[in-house]
Short mmCIF file of C-alpha atoms in Angstrom, two decimals:
data_model
loop_
_atom_site.label_atom_id
_atom_site.label_comp_id
_atom_site.label_asym_id
_atom_site.label_seq_id
_atom_site.Cartn_x
_atom_site.Cartn_y
_atom_site.Cartn_z
CA MET A 16 0.00 0.00 0.00
CA SER A 17 1.44 3.39 -0.98
CA HIS A 18 0.98 6.68 0.84
CA THR A 19 0.86 9.98 -0.97
CA ARG A 20 2.20 13.00 0.90
CA LEU A 21 -0.29 15.81 0.40
CA GLY A 22 1.71 18.59 1.96
CA PRO A 23 4.98 19.49 3.65
CA PRO A 24 6.10 17.26 6.55
CA LEU A 25 5.03 18.26 10.03
CA ALA A 26 7.76 19.35 12.46
CA ARG A 27 7.12 18.42 16.08
CA ASP A 28 9.31 19.08 19.07
CA LEU A 29 8.87 15.87 21.05
CA ARG A 30 10.66 17.34 24.07
CA ARG A 31 7.79 19.72 24.72
CA GLY A 32 4.28 18.65 25.47
CA ARG A 33 1.47 20.86 26.61
CA PRO A 34 2.19 24.35 27.96
CA PRO A 35 3.16 24.53 31.63
CA GLU A 36 0.42 24.78 34.22
CA ILE A 37 0.05 28.17 35.87
CA GLU A 38 -0.63 28.32 39.59
CA ILE A 39 -1.12 31.43 41.72
CA LEU A 40 -0.21 30.60 45.30
CA ALA A 41 -0.66 33.01 48.19
CA CYS A 42 1.48 31.46 50.91
CA GLU A 43 3.09 33.09 53.93
CA VAL A 44 6.12 30.78 53.78
CA TYR A 45 7.40 32.52 50.65
CA ASP A 46 7.48 35.83 52.51
CA LEU A 47 9.08 34.19 55.55
CA LEU A 48 11.97 33.14 53.30
CA LEU A 49 12.08 36.31 51.23
CA SER A 50 12.22 38.54 54.30
CA VAL A 51 15.35 36.61 55.34
CA HIS A 52 16.89 36.95 51.86
CA ILE A 53 16.30 40.70 51.92
CA VAL A 54 17.95 41.20 55.28
CA LEU A 55 20.93 39.00 54.38
CA ALA A 56 21.65 39.89 50.79
CA SER A 57 21.31 43.67 50.60
CA PRO A 58 24.60 45.18 49.37
CA ASP A 59 26.65 46.96 52.02
CA TYR A 60 23.62 46.86 54.32
CA SER A 61 22.21 49.87 52.46
CA TYR A 62 19.02 47.92 51.66
CA ALA A 63 18.45 50.22 48.70
CA ASP A 64 17.06 47.43 46.53
CA TYR A 65 13.88 46.97 48.56
CA ASP A 66 10.80 49.08 49.14
CA ILE A 67 10.36 47.75 52.68
CA GLY A 68 13.02 50.25 53.76
CA THR A 69 16.12 50.50 55.91
CA GLU A 70 14.29 51.17 59.17
CA TRP A 71 12.24 47.96 59.03
CA ILE A 72 15.25 45.83 58.09
CA GLU A 73 17.44 47.21 60.86
CA ARG A 74 14.69 46.68 63.44
CA ALA A 75 14.23 43.11 62.22
CA ARG A 76 17.95 42.39 62.49
CA ALA A 77 18.03 43.80 66.00
CA ARG A 78 15.06 41.69 67.12
CA VAL A 79 16.45 38.43 65.80
CA ASN A 80 19.96 39.14 67.14
CA ALA A 81 18.50 39.82 70.58
CA ARG A 82 16.86 36.40 70.55
CA ASP A 83 19.77 34.44 69.00
CA PRO A 84 22.95 36.19 67.73
CA GLN A 85 23.89 33.09 65.70
CA ALA A 86 20.66 32.76 63.69
CA LEU A 87 21.45 35.23 60.91
CA GLU A 88 25.04 34.03 60.70
CA ARG A 89 23.88 30.46 60.11
CA LEU A 90 21.29 31.48 57.55
CA GLY A 91 23.80 33.74 55.82
CA ARG A 92 26.23 30.89 55.27
CA VAL A 93 23.76 29.05 53.02
CA LEU A 94 21.32 31.70 51.80
CA GLY A 95 23.99 34.29 50.99
CA ASP A 96 25.40 37.36 52.71
CA ASP A 97 28.42 39.59 52.16
CA ARG A 98 31.00 36.95 53.06
CA PRO A 99 32.86 35.43 50.09
CA HIS A 100 32.50 31.85 51.37
CA SER A 101 28.72 32.01 51.72
CA LEU A 102 26.46 30.29 49.21
CA SER A 103 23.49 31.88 47.46
CA GLY A 104 21.01 29.11 48.11
CA THR A 105 17.26 29.34 48.50
CA LEU A 106 14.44 27.21 49.86
CA LEU A 107 11.76 28.78 47.65
CA SER A 108 11.40 25.72 45.42
CA LEU A 109 10.70 23.53 48.47
CA VAL A 110 7.62 25.44 49.59
CA ARG A 111 5.24 23.84 47.11
CA LEU A 112 6.57 20.38 48.00
CA ALA A 113 5.60 20.89 51.64
CA PRO A 114 2.24 19.52 52.80
CA GLU A 115 -0.65 21.87 53.40
CA PRO A 116 -1.57 24.06 55.21
CA ARG A 117 1.90 25.49 54.47
CA THR A 118 2.06 27.81 57.45
CA THR A 119 5.48 28.89 58.69
CA ALA A 120 5.20 26.55 61.67
CA SER A 121 4.22 23.52 59.58
CA PHE A 122 6.89 24.29 56.97
CA ILE A 123 9.66 24.48 59.56
CA LYS A 124 8.42 21.25 61.15
CA TRP A 125 8.43 19.55 57.72
CA LEU A 126 11.88 20.95 57.00
CA ARG A 127 13.28 19.22 60.09
CA ALA A 128 12.30 15.83 58.62
CA ILE A 129 12.94 16.44 54.93
CA GLU A 130 15.13 14.05 52.95
CA PRO A 131 18.67 15.49 53.15
CA HIS A 132 19.27 15.31 49.41
CA LEU A 133 16.26 17.57 48.71
CA LEU A 134 17.56 20.23 51.07
CA ILE A 135 21.15 20.00 49.84
CA GLU A 136 19.99 20.14 46.21
CA ALA A 137 18.02 23.33 46.83
CA LEU A 138 20.88 25.03 48.67
CA LEU A 139 23.77 24.01 46.42
CA ASP A 140 22.08 24.91 43.14
CA GLN A 141 24.15 27.74 41.62
CA ASP A 142 24.64 29.20 38.17
CA GLY A 143 27.43 27.74 36.07
CA LEU A 144 27.61 24.27 37.64
CA GLY A 145 26.86 22.37 34.44
CA LEU A 146 23.87 20.34 33.33
CA ASP A 147 25.11 17.21 35.09
CA TRP A 148 25.68 18.79 38.50
CA HIS A 149 22.58 17.17 40.05
CA ASP A 150 23.70 13.64 39.19
CA LEU A 151 27.17 14.51 40.44
CA MET A 152 25.74 15.79 43.72
CA ILE A 153 23.80 12.55 44.28
CA LYS A 154 26.99 10.55 43.66
CA ALA A 155 28.92 12.82 46.03
CA LEU A 156 26.33 12.31 48.78
CA ALA A 157 26.60 8.55 48.31
CA GLU A 158 30.40 8.74 48.51
CA VAL A 159 30.53 10.65 51.79
CA GLY A 160 28.30 7.98 53.31
CA ASP A 161 30.68 5.21 52.23
CA PRO A 162 34.26 5.54 53.55
CA THR A 163 35.49 2.86 51.11
CA THR A 164 34.87 5.05 48.02
CA PRO A 165 37.72 7.16 46.60
CA GLY A 166 35.61 10.34 46.59
CA VAL A 167 35.97 11.10 42.88
CA ALA A 168 32.50 12.61 42.49
CA LEU A 169 32.97 14.75 45.59
CA ARG A 170 36.22 16.22 44.27
CA GLN A 171 34.68 16.86 40.85
CA LEU A 172 31.68 18.59 42.40
CA LEU A 173 33.78 20.78 44.69
CA GLU A 174 35.90 21.93 41.76
CA ARG A 175 32.82 23.55 40.24
CA TYR A 176 32.49 25.98 43.14
CA PRO A 177 34.81 28.92 43.88
CA PRO A 178 37.69 27.88 46.19
CA GLU A 179 36.40 29.98 49.09
CA MET A 180 33.02 28.16 49.00
CA ARG A 181 34.37 24.62 48.88
CA PRO A 182 34.78 24.05 52.64
CA GLN A 183 31.19 25.16 53.18
CA VAL A 184 29.90 22.90 50.39
CA GLU A 185 31.89 19.90 51.60
CA GLY A 186 30.70 20.40 55.17
CA MET A 187 27.08 20.39 54.03
CA LEU A 188 27.58 17.23 51.95
CA ARG A 189 29.31 15.39 54.78
CA ASP A 190 26.81 16.39 57.44
CA PRO A 191 23.47 17.35 55.85
CA ALA A 192 21.59 16.55 59.07
CA THR A 193 23.39 19.33 60.92
CA THR A 194 22.73 21.75 58.07
CA ARG A 195 19.06 20.84 58.15
CA ARG A 196 18.80 21.32 61.91
CA GLU A 197 20.66 24.65 61.95
CA ILE A 198 18.53 26.11 59.17
CA ALA A 199 15.26 24.97 60.75
CA ASP A 200 16.31 26.33 64.16
CA ALA A 201 17.37 29.68 62.68
CA LEU A 202 14.15 30.03 60.68
CA ALA A 203 12.15 29.30 63.83
CA VAL A 204 14.00 32.12 65.58
CA TRP A 205 13.30 34.48 62.67
CA ASP A 206 9.64 33.48 62.66
CA LYS A 207 9.18 34.16 66.37
CA ALA A 208 11.28 37.32 66.54
CA VAL A 209 10.22 39.00 63.31
CA PHE A 210 7.74 37.33 60.98
CA SER A 211 5.05 36.57 63.57
CA GLN A 212 4.53 40.33 63.97
CA GLU A 213 3.98 40.73 60.23
CA ARG A 214 1.93 37.61 59.47
CA ALA A 215 -1.58 39.08 59.58
CA LYS A 216 -0.97 41.95 57.16
CA VAL A 217 1.22 39.77 54.93
CA ASN A 218 -1.49 37.13 54.56
CA GLU A 219 -4.18 39.74 53.88
CA ALA A 220 -2.09 41.49 51.19
CA GLU A 221 -1.09 38.19 49.56
CA GLN A 222 -4.70 37.02 49.33
CA ARG A 223 -5.90 40.30 47.83
CA ASP A 224 -3.10 40.36 45.28
CA ALA A 225 -3.73 36.71 44.38
CA GLU A 226 -7.36 37.62 43.65
CA LEU A 227 -6.20 40.34 41.24
CA LEU A 228 -3.79 37.92 39.57
CA ASN A 229 -6.50 35.29 39.17
CA LYS A 230 -8.81 37.88 37.66
CA ARG A 231 -6.08 38.93 35.23
CA ARG A 232 -5.43 35.27 34.46
CA GLN A 233 -9.02 34.93 33.27
CA GLU A 234 -8.64 37.94 30.99
CA LEU A 235 -5.46 36.86 29.18
CA ALA A 236 -4.21 33.79 27.36
CA SER A 237 -1.37 31.91 29.04
CA GLU A 238 1.56 33.40 27.14
CA PRO A 239 0.58 37.08 27.51
CA PHE A 240 -0.24 36.49 31.19
CA VAL A 241 3.14 34.90 31.90
CA GLU A 242 5.00 37.65 30.04
CA GLU A 243 3.13 40.40 31.88
CA THR A 244 3.42 38.80 35.32
CA MET A 245 7.16 38.13 35.04
CA ARG A 246 7.72 41.89 35.17
CA GLY A 247 10.47 42.22 32.59
CA VAL A 248 12.14 38.85 33.15
CA GLN A 249 12.54 36.66 30.07
CA TRP A 250 13.25 33.10 31.19
CA GLN A 251 14.22 30.36 28.74
CA ARG A 252 11.88 27.43 29.32
CA PRO A 253 13.56 24.04 29.54
CA ALA A 254 11.83 20.96 28.20
CA SER A 255 11.33 19.76 31.78
CA LEU A 256 9.20 22.77 32.78
CA ARG A 257 5.79 21.54 33.90
CA ARG A 258 4.48 24.31 36.14
CA ILE A 259 4.93 28.01 36.89
CA VAL A 260 3.98 29.13 40.38
CA PHE A 261 3.41 32.86 40.81
CA ALA A 262 3.68 33.81 44.49
CA PRO A 263 2.74 37.36 45.56
CA SER A 264 5.27 38.81 48.02
CA TYR A 265 4.84 41.59 50.57
CA PHE A 266 8.57 42.03 51.09
CA CYS A 267 10.46 41.59 47.81
CA GLY A 268 9.40 44.70 45.83
CA PRO A 269 10.63 45.98 43.49
CA ALA A 270 12.84 42.91 42.97
CA VAL A 271 11.63 39.51 41.76
CA PHE A 272 12.93 36.18 43.07
CA TYR A 273 12.74 32.90 41.19
CA HIS A 274 14.08 29.35 41.31
CA PHE A 275 13.56 26.33 39.06
CA ALA A 276 13.56 22.82 40.46
CA HIS A 277 11.57 19.58 40.15
CA GLY A 278 9.90 20.79 36.94
CA THR A 279 8.47 23.89 38.65
CA LEU A 280 9.51 27.51 38.25
CA THR A 281 8.72 29.39 41.44
CA PHE A 282 8.41 33.08 40.64
CA CYS A 283 7.90 35.53 43.52
CA ILE A 284 6.58 38.93 42.47
CA PRO A 285 5.94 42.16 44.40
CA ILE A 286 2.39 42.80 45.51
CA GLU A 287 0.80 45.61 43.52
CA ARG A 288 1.06 49.05 45.10
CA GLU A 289 -2.72 49.54 44.91
CA VAL A 290 -3.07 46.50 47.20
CA LEU A 291 -0.45 47.64 49.71
CA HIS A 292 -1.57 51.28 49.73
CA PRO A 293 -5.25 51.39 48.71
CA GLY A 294 -5.71 54.87 50.16
CA GLU A 295 -3.12 56.41 47.86
CA VAL A 296 -5.24 56.25 44.70
CA ARG A 297 -5.10 59.66 43.07
CA HIS A 298 -8.16 61.11 41.38
CA ASP A 299 -6.71 64.48 40.41
CA PRO A 300 -5.24 64.13 36.87
CA ARG A 301 -2.89 67.02 37.63
CA GLN A 302 -1.05 64.72 40.02
CA PRO A 303 1.29 62.26 38.28
CA SER A 304 0.68 58.58 38.94
CA GLU A 305 3.11 56.55 41.00
CA GLU A 306 4.09 54.66 37.84
CA LEU A 307 4.93 57.90 36.01
CA LEU A 308 6.88 59.26 38.99
CA GLN A 309 8.95 56.11 39.36
CA PHE A 310 9.61 55.96 35.63
CA PHE A 311 11.15 59.42 35.47
CA LEU A 312 12.82 59.21 38.89
CA THR A 313 14.59 56.09 37.68
CA LEU A 314 15.83 57.96 34.61
CA GLY A 315 17.06 60.87 36.76
CA ASP A 316 20.37 59.19 37.59
CA GLU A 317 23.57 59.55 35.56
CA SER A 318 24.75 55.97 36.14
CA ARG A 319 21.44 54.51 35.02
CA LEU A 320 21.41 56.62 31.88
CA ARG A 321 24.95 55.46 31.10
CA ILE A 322 23.83 51.85 31.58
CA LEU A 323 20.93 52.38 29.19
CA GLY A 324 23.37 53.86 26.69
CA LEU A 325 25.59 50.77 26.95
CA LEU A 326 22.62 48.45 26.51
CA ALA A 327 21.61 50.39 23.39
CA GLY A 328 24.59 48.65 21.79
CA GLY A 329 23.40 45.15 22.71
CA GLU A 330 22.84 42.71 25.57
CA LYS A 331 25.37 42.65 28.41
CA TYR A 332 26.14 40.66 31.55
CA LEU A 333 26.10 42.35 34.95
CA THR A 334 29.90 42.09 35.21
CA GLU A 335 30.34 43.78 31.83
CA LEU A 336 28.08 46.65 32.83
CA ALA A 337 29.84 47.09 36.17
CA ASP A 338 33.26 47.20 34.52
CA GLU A 339 32.24 49.63 31.80
CA VAL A 340 30.39 52.01 34.15
CA GLY A 341 33.10 51.73 36.82
CA LEU A 342 30.83 50.57 39.64
CA THR A 343 30.83 47.54 41.91
CA LYS A 344 28.65 44.59 40.94
CA ALA A 345 26.47 45.21 44.01
CA THR A 346 25.82 48.85 43.06
CA THR A 347 25.24 47.95 39.42
CA LYS A 348 22.78 45.23 40.44
CA HIS A 349 20.91 47.81 42.52
CA HIS A 350 20.58 50.04 39.45
CA MET A 351 19.42 47.10 37.33
CA VAL A 352 16.68 46.25 39.83
CA LYS A 353 15.39 49.80 39.57
CA LEU A 354 15.64 49.85 35.77
CA ARG A 355 13.81 46.53 35.42
CA ALA A 356 11.09 47.55 37.88
CA ALA A 357 10.52 50.75 35.89
CA GLY A 358 10.14 48.73 32.69
CA LEU A 359 13.30 50.06 31.07
CA VAL A 360 15.28 46.83 30.73
CA ASN A 361 14.60 43.11 30.54
CA LEU A 362 16.45 40.52 32.59
CA ILE A 363 17.09 37.52 30.34
CA VAL A 364 17.81 34.07 31.77
CA ARG A 365 19.15 31.58 29.25
CA ASP A 366 21.24 28.42 29.73
CA ARG A 367 21.57 29.24 33.45
CA LEU A 368 23.17 32.58 32.59
CA THR A 369 21.62 36.00 33.17
CA TYR A 370 22.11 39.19 31.22
CA TYR A 371 20.28 42.41 30.46
CA ALA A 372 18.71 43.92 27.35
CA LEU A 373 17.26 47.33 26.65
CA ARG A 374 13.50 47.61 26.13
CA THR A 375 13.40 48.89 22.58
CA ASP A 376 10.18 50.85 23.13
CA ILE A 377 11.24 52.91 26.16
CA ALA A 378 11.60 56.20 24.31
CA THR A 379 8.14 55.79 22.81
CA HIS A 380 6.72 54.71 26.17
CA ALA A 381 8.24 57.71 27.94
CA GLY A 382 6.79 60.11 25.38
CA GLN A 383 3.35 58.49 25.50
CA ALA A 384 3.24 58.45 29.31
CA LEU A 385 4.17 62.14 29.51
CA GLU A 386 1.75 63.07 26.73
CA GLN A 387 -1.12 61.21 28.43
CA PHE A 388 -0.42 62.99 31.72
CA LEU A 389 -0.23 66.45 30.14
CA THR A 390 -3.37 65.84 28.08
CA ALA A 391 -5.35 64.71 31.12
CA ALA A 392 -4.12 67.69 33.15
CA ALA A 393 -5.06 70.09 30.34
CA ARG A 394 -8.56 68.63 30.09
CA HIS A 395 -9.01 68.95 33.85
CA ALA A 396 -7.88 72.58 33.72
CA ALA A 397 -10.29 73.33 30.88
CA LYS A 398 -13.21 72.01 32.93
CA SER A 399 -12.26 73.96 36.04
#
């Protein structure tokens, strides 16, 4: 029996099935973890990257240090602080794996009993480790539990981390139970000293923002919704992506935090300003909107304008921008957070590398935003 081809052959990418599921998850545990990240990771303790402000962060540090001076030091070793030997790990991807009700207390209790390899995997995941690093980590964990093995996988894994981090990584691999206990204990201290005082307003704001996100989700198709909600982050989707979890955050604005593991991209986004400050809605068209103010305030900085000028020539890594502008990486990253939040640049994540690109429509957007404001103000004046 012969078959006649009636048209061109179909091309199918068998690695990719249906589009990833989208889940909007209001959960206090994300903000428990993000509040710790913010306190630990802010450059030079200036805290300029975060809307929550210096005063709140310094009060939080003082409260937790009064309860246990070692808690932040232990968390900083694995979640990242200013010390060169500290990792930049996160537990965000573990939250959805935890059983409901996913309160801070139940999450910390679950964390104390979690399989060590899940915790170590979440914490040791870093950029630039190679596609096979997970398999190598599992082999390394097996080796440290068997004194008869030569430790080849362990040595190979350690070589992928900077020299100053290797003692920390090896210690975690050799004694994951201690790492698990120290992290759970420190998070419990943070919860009691700091987060318990914020829980009620955090939960209320998260739920209200999740309602807005779900409403927007009904209005848009999947792709436009994901692009809009990622707030200027363009993330290359691997074939193994099965789910995107959008988690509203009270603390992280204007930054976004994300982590991919177990087929799920966890993407934490700032709660909308109208949710956090409902009384600030302006009805007088002669008053510029918060969006317009932030847009032009962001442009009113020489270093940021120079960065935009560099990006006009093409995409660049953070290190390249820092070198060419003559700033530290921490200061440059602070500027990039502001530029992305204002919609001026995109953060692109591809092949576990991150770089920045200029939004090609910013000049048009700036002109349109200013024109709309002036037109509305003129109409209001004409009616007065």
